[in-house]
Coordinates of C-alpha atoms in Angstrom, one line a residue:
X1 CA -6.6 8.9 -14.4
X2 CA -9.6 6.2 -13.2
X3 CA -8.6 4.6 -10.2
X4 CA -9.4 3.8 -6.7
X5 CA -8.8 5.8 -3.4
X6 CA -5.8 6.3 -1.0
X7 CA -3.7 3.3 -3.1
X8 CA -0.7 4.5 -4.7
X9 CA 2.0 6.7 -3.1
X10 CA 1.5 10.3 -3.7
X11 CA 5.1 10.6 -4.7
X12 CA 4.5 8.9 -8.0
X13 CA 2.4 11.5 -9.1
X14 CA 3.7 14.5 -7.3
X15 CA 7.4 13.5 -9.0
X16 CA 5.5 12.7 -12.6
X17 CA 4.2 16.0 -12.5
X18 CA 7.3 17.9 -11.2
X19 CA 9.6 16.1 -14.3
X20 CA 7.0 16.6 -17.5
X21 CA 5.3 19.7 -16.1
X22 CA 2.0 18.0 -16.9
X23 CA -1.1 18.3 -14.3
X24 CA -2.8 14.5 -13.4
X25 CA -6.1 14.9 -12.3
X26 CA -7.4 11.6 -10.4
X27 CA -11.1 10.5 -10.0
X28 CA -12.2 7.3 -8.3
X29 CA -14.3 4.5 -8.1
X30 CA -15.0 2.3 -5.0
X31 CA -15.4 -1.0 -7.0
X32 CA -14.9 -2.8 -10.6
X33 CA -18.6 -2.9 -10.8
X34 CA -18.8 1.1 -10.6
X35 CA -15.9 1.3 -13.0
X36 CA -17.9 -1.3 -15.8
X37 CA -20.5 0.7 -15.0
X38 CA -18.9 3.6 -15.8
X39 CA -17.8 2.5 -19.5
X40 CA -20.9 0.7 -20.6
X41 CA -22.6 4.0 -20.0
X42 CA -19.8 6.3 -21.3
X43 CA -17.9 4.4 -23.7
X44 CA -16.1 7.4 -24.8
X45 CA -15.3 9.1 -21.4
X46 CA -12.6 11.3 -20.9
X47 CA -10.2 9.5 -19.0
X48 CA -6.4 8.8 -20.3
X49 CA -5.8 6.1 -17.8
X50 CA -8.0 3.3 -16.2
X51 CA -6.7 0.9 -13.5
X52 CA -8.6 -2.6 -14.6
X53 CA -8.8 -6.2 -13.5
X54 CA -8.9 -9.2 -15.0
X55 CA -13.0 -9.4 -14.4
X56 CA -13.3 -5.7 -15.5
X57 CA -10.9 -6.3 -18.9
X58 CA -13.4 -9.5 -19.3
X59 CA -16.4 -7.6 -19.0
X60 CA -15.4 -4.8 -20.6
X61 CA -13.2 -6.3 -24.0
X62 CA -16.4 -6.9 -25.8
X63 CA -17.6 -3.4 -25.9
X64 CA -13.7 -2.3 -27.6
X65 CA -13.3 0.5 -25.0
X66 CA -10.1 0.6 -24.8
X67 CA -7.7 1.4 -27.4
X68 CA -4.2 -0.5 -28.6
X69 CA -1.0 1.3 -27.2
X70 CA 1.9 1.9 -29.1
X71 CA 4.9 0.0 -27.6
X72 CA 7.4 1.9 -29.6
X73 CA 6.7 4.6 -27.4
X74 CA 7.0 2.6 -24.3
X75 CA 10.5 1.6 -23.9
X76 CA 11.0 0.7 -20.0
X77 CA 8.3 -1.5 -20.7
X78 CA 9.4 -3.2 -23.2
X79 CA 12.1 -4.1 -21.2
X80 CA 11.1 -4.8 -17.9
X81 CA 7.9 -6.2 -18.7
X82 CA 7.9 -10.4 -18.3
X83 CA 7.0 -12.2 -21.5
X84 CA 4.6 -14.3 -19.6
X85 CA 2.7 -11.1 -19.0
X86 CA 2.9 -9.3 -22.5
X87 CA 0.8 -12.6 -23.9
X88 CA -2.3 -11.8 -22.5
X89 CA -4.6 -9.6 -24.1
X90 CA -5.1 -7.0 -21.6
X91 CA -1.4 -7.3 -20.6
X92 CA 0.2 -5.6 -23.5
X93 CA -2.0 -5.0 -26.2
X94 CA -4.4 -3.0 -24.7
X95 CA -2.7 -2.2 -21.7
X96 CA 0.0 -2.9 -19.0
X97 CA -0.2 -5.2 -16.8
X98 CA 1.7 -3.7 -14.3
X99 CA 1.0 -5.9 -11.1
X100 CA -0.2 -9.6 -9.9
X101 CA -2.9 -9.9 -7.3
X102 CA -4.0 -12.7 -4.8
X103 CA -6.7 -12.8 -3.1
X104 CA -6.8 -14.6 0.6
X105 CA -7.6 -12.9 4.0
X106 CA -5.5 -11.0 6.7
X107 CA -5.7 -11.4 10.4
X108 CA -5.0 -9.1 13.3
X109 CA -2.7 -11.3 15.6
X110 CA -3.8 -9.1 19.1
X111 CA -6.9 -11.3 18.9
X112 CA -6.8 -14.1 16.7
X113 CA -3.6 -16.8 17.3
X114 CA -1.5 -17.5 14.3
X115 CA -0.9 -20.6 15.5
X116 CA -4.4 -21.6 15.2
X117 CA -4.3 -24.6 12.7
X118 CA -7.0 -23.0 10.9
X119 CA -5.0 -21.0 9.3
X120 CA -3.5 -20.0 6.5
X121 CA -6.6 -22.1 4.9
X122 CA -10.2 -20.7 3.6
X123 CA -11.3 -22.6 6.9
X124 CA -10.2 -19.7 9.1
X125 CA -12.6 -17.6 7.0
X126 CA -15.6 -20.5 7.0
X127 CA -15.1 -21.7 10.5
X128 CA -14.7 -18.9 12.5
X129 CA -17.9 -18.9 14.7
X130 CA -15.6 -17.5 17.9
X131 CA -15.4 -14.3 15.6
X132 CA -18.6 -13.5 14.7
X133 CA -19.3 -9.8 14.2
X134 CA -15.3 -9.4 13.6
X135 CA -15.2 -10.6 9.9
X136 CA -15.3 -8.6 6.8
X137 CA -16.0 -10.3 3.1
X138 CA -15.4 -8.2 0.1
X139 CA -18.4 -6.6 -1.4
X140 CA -18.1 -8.5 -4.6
X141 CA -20.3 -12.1 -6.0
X142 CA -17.1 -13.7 -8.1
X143 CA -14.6 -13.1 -4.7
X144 CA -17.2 -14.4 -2.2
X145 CA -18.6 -17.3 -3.9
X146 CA -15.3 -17.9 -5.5
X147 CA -13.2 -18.2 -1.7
X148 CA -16.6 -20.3 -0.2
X149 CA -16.0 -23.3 -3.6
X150 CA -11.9 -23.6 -2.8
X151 CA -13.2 -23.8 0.9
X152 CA -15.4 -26.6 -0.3
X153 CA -12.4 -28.2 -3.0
X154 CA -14.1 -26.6 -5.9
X155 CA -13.2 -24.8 -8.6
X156 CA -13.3 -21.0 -8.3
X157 CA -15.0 -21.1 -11.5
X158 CA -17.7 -23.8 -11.2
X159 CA -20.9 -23.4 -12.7
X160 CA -22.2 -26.4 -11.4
X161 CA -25.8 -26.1 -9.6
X162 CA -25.0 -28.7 -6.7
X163 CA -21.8 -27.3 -6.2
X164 CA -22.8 -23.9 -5.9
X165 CA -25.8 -25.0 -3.7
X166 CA -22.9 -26.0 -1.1
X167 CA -21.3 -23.2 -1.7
X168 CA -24.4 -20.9 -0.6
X169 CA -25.3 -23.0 2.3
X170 CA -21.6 -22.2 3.9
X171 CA -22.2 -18.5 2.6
X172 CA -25.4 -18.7 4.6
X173 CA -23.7 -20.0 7.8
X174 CA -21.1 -17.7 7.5
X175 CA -23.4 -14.6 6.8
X176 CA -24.4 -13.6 10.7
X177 CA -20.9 -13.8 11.6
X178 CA -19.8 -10.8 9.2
X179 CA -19.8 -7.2 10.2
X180 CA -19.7 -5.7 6.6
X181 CA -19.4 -6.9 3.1
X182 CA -16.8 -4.1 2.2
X183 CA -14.0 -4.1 -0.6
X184 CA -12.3 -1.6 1.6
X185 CA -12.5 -2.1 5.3
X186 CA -9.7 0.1 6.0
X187 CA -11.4 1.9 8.8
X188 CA -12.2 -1.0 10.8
X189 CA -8.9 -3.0 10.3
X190 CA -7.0 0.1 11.7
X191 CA -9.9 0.7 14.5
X192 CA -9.4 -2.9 15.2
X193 CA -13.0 -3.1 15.0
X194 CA -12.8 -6.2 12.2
X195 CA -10.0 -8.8 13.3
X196 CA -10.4 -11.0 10.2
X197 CA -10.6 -9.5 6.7
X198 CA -11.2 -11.0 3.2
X199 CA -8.7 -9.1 0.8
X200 CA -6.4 -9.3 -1.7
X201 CA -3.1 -9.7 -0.1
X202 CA -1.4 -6.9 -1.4
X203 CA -3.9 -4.9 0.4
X204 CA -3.2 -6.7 3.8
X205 CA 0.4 -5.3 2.8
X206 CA -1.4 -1.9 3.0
X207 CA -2.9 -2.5 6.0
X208 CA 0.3 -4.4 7.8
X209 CA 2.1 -1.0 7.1
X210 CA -0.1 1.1 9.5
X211 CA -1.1 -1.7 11.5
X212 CA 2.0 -4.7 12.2
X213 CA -0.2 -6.6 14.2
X214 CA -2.4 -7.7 10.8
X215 CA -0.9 -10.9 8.8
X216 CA -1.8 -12.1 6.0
X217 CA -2.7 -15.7 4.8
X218 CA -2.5 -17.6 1.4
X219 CA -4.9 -20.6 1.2
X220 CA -2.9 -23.8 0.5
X221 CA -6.2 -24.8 -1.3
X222 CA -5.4 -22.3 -3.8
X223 CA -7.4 -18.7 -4.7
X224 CA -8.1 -16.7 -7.7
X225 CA -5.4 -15.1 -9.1
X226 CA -5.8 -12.1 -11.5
X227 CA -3.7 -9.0 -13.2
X228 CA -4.5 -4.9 -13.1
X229 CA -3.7 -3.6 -15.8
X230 CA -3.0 0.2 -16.5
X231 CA -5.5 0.5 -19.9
X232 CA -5.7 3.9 -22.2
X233 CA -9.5 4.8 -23.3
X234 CA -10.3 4.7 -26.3
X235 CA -12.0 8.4 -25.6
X236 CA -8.6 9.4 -24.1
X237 CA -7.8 12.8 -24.7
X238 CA -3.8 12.3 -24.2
X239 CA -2.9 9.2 -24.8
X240 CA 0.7 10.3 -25.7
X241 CA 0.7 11.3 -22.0
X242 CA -0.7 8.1 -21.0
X243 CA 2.2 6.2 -22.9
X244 CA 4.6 8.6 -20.9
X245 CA 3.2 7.9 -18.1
X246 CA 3.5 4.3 -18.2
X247 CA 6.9 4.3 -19.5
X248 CA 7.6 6.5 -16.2
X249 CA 6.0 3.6 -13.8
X250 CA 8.4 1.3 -15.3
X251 CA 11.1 2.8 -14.2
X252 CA 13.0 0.6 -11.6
X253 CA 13.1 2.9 -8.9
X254 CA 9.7 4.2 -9.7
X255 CA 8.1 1.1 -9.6
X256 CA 10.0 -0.6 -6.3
X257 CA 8.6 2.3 -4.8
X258 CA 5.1 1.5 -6.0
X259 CA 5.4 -1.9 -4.9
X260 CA 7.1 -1.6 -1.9
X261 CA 3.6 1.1 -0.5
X262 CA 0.8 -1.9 -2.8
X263 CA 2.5 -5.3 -1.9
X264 CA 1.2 -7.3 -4.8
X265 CA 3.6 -9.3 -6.7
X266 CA 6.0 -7.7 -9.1
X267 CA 5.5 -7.7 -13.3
X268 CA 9.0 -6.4 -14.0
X269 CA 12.1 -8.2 -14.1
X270 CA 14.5 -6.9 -11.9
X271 CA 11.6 -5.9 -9.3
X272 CA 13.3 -8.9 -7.1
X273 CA 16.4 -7.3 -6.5
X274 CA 15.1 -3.8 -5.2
X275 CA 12.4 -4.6 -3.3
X276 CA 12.8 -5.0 0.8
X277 CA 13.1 -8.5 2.3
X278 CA 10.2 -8.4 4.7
X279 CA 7.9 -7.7 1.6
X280 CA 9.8 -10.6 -0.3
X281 CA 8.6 -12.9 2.2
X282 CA 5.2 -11.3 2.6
X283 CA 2.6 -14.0 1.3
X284 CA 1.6 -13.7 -2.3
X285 CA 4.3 -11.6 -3.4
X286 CA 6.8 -14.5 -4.7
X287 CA 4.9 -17.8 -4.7
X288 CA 6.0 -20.9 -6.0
X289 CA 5.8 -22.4 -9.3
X290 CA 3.8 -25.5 -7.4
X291 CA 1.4 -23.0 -6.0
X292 CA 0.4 -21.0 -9.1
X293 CA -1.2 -24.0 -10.4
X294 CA -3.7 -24.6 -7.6
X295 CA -5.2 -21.2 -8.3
X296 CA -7.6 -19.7 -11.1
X297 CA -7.8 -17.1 -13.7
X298 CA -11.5 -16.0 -13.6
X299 CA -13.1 -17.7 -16.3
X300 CA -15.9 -15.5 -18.7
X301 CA -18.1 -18.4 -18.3
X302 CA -18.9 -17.1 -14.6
X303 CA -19.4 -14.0 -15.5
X304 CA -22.3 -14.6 -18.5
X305 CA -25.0 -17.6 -18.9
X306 CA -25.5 -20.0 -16.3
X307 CA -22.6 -19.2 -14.0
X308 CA -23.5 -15.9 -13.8
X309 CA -27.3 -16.6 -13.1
X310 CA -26.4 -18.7 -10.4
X311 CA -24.3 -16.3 -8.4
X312 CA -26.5 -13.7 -8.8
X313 CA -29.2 -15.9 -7.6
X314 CA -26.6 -16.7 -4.3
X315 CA -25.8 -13.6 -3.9
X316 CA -29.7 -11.8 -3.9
X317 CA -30.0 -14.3 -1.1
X318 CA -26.7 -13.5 0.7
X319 CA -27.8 -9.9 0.4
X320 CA -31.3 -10.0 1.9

């Protein structure tokens, strides 16, 4: 299995491997870039499962590296998996989309007050001069440049020049106030060392759990909103195993208990009833109807042609 670090619980697999009697050996990558990488290099590599996201399914669908499942072979999913979800292409036929993601910021509320007005808006993130050299921003062009337009009351997925122009200058302001670019600032959250963190909220729900002071905020504006998706290589060298392993996560039990350790919101259809209430009210994890149309789906046009050009162009500069 391809995934990243220190995520899942290591019951999961310790109890997969205890039922079946079958050995899951894990590697990882530290970002979607190094897992793209990865694939446009080995197309063909060894792995039976990938964890990909909506931008890494995008980049990747073109190069046909993944290969269809079977879903006569995966019956809990069938079942428990939304409708809504099985439509997209990198939901069901070449994968599972097993979770929902947000993305938004979390705050440590030792140091910064959650009644400051500021927040749960992008302004807390854009505005925040008092914390300079306590903010983190994930190491990634789309997320950055993405949170700085619904800051400005753009679209996540603009490609316009004088739009993104703005968007740099506030990137610009912002930079000498941030202590890393870093899609995993685990370390310093827990070290208190960064107070305000640019994440996905699911991984605030990570950090909450060995830290309660960090909350977590949902911009009102909106935010980019995107699906992982459990995808089977096409160079997989089990992918009967991969199926049973999927059908396995789908389990209710199994996958409360996978939700309830990653906090993002739910793709199965009784996850609702078995999940604990704190996390039902955590941002992110139910939202409203209302809400999920003020955010995006990335869009490929941002990540080829002009859109792309243009944030790589930002982000050279932000990276100097």
């Amino acid at each position: 299995i391809y995934d990243w670090p220190e995520w899942w619980p290591e019951e999961i697999y310790e109890n997969f491997e205890k039922e079946f009697g079958i050995d899951i050996v894990r590697d990882y990558f530290a970002s979607g870039d190094e897992l793209v990488t990865k694939f446009k290099l080995h197309p063909e590599v060894g792995y039976d499962l990938a964890q990909v996201g909506t931008r890494t399914c995008t980049q990747l669908k073109h190069l046909h590296v993944f290969q269809k499942i079977n879903p006569n072979w995966i019956p809990n999913v069938n079942k428990y998996l939304p409708e809504t979800v099985k439509k997209v292409w990198y939901g069901y036929q070449y994968g599972v989309g097993y979770l929902i993601y947000f993305l938004g910021y979390a705050y440590n509320t030792k140091y910064v007050d959650e009644n400051d007005p500021r927040i749960p808006h992008w302004d807390m993130l854009f505005e925040g001069k008092e914390y300079a050299g306590r903010i983190t921003m994930i190491d990634n062009m789309y997320d950055v440049i993405g949170s700085a337009l619904k800051y400005l009351g753009f679209s996540w997925n603009s490609d316009d020049e004088h739009e993104l122009a703005m968007a740099r200058d506030v990137l610009l302001r912002q930079k000498p106030w941030v202590i890393a670019y870093d899609s995993q600032p685990a370390r310093v959250v827990v070290e208190e060392e960064a107070w305000i963190v640019h994440n996905w909220l699911g991984d605030a729900w990570w950090l909450h759990q060995r830290l309660p002071a960090i909350k977590a905020a949902l911009p009102p504006e909106g935010t980019n909103i995107g699906i992982d998706s459990l995808a089977i290589p096409k160079g997989a060298p089990h992918p009967a195993t991969a199926h049973l392993f999927l059908n396995y996560i789908f389990r209710p039990e199994v996958y409360a208990l996978l939700m309830e350790t990653i906090g993002h919101t739910p793709t199965h259809t009784v996850a609702d009833k078995l999940l604990p209430e704190e996390m039902k009210k955590w941002p992110g994890v139910f939202p409203s109807e209302e809400y999920l149309n003020r955010c995006e789906f990335m869009s490929p046009k941002i990540i080829t042609g002009k859109g792309k050009e243009l944030r790589m162009k930002i982000w050279e500069e932000l990276k100097r």
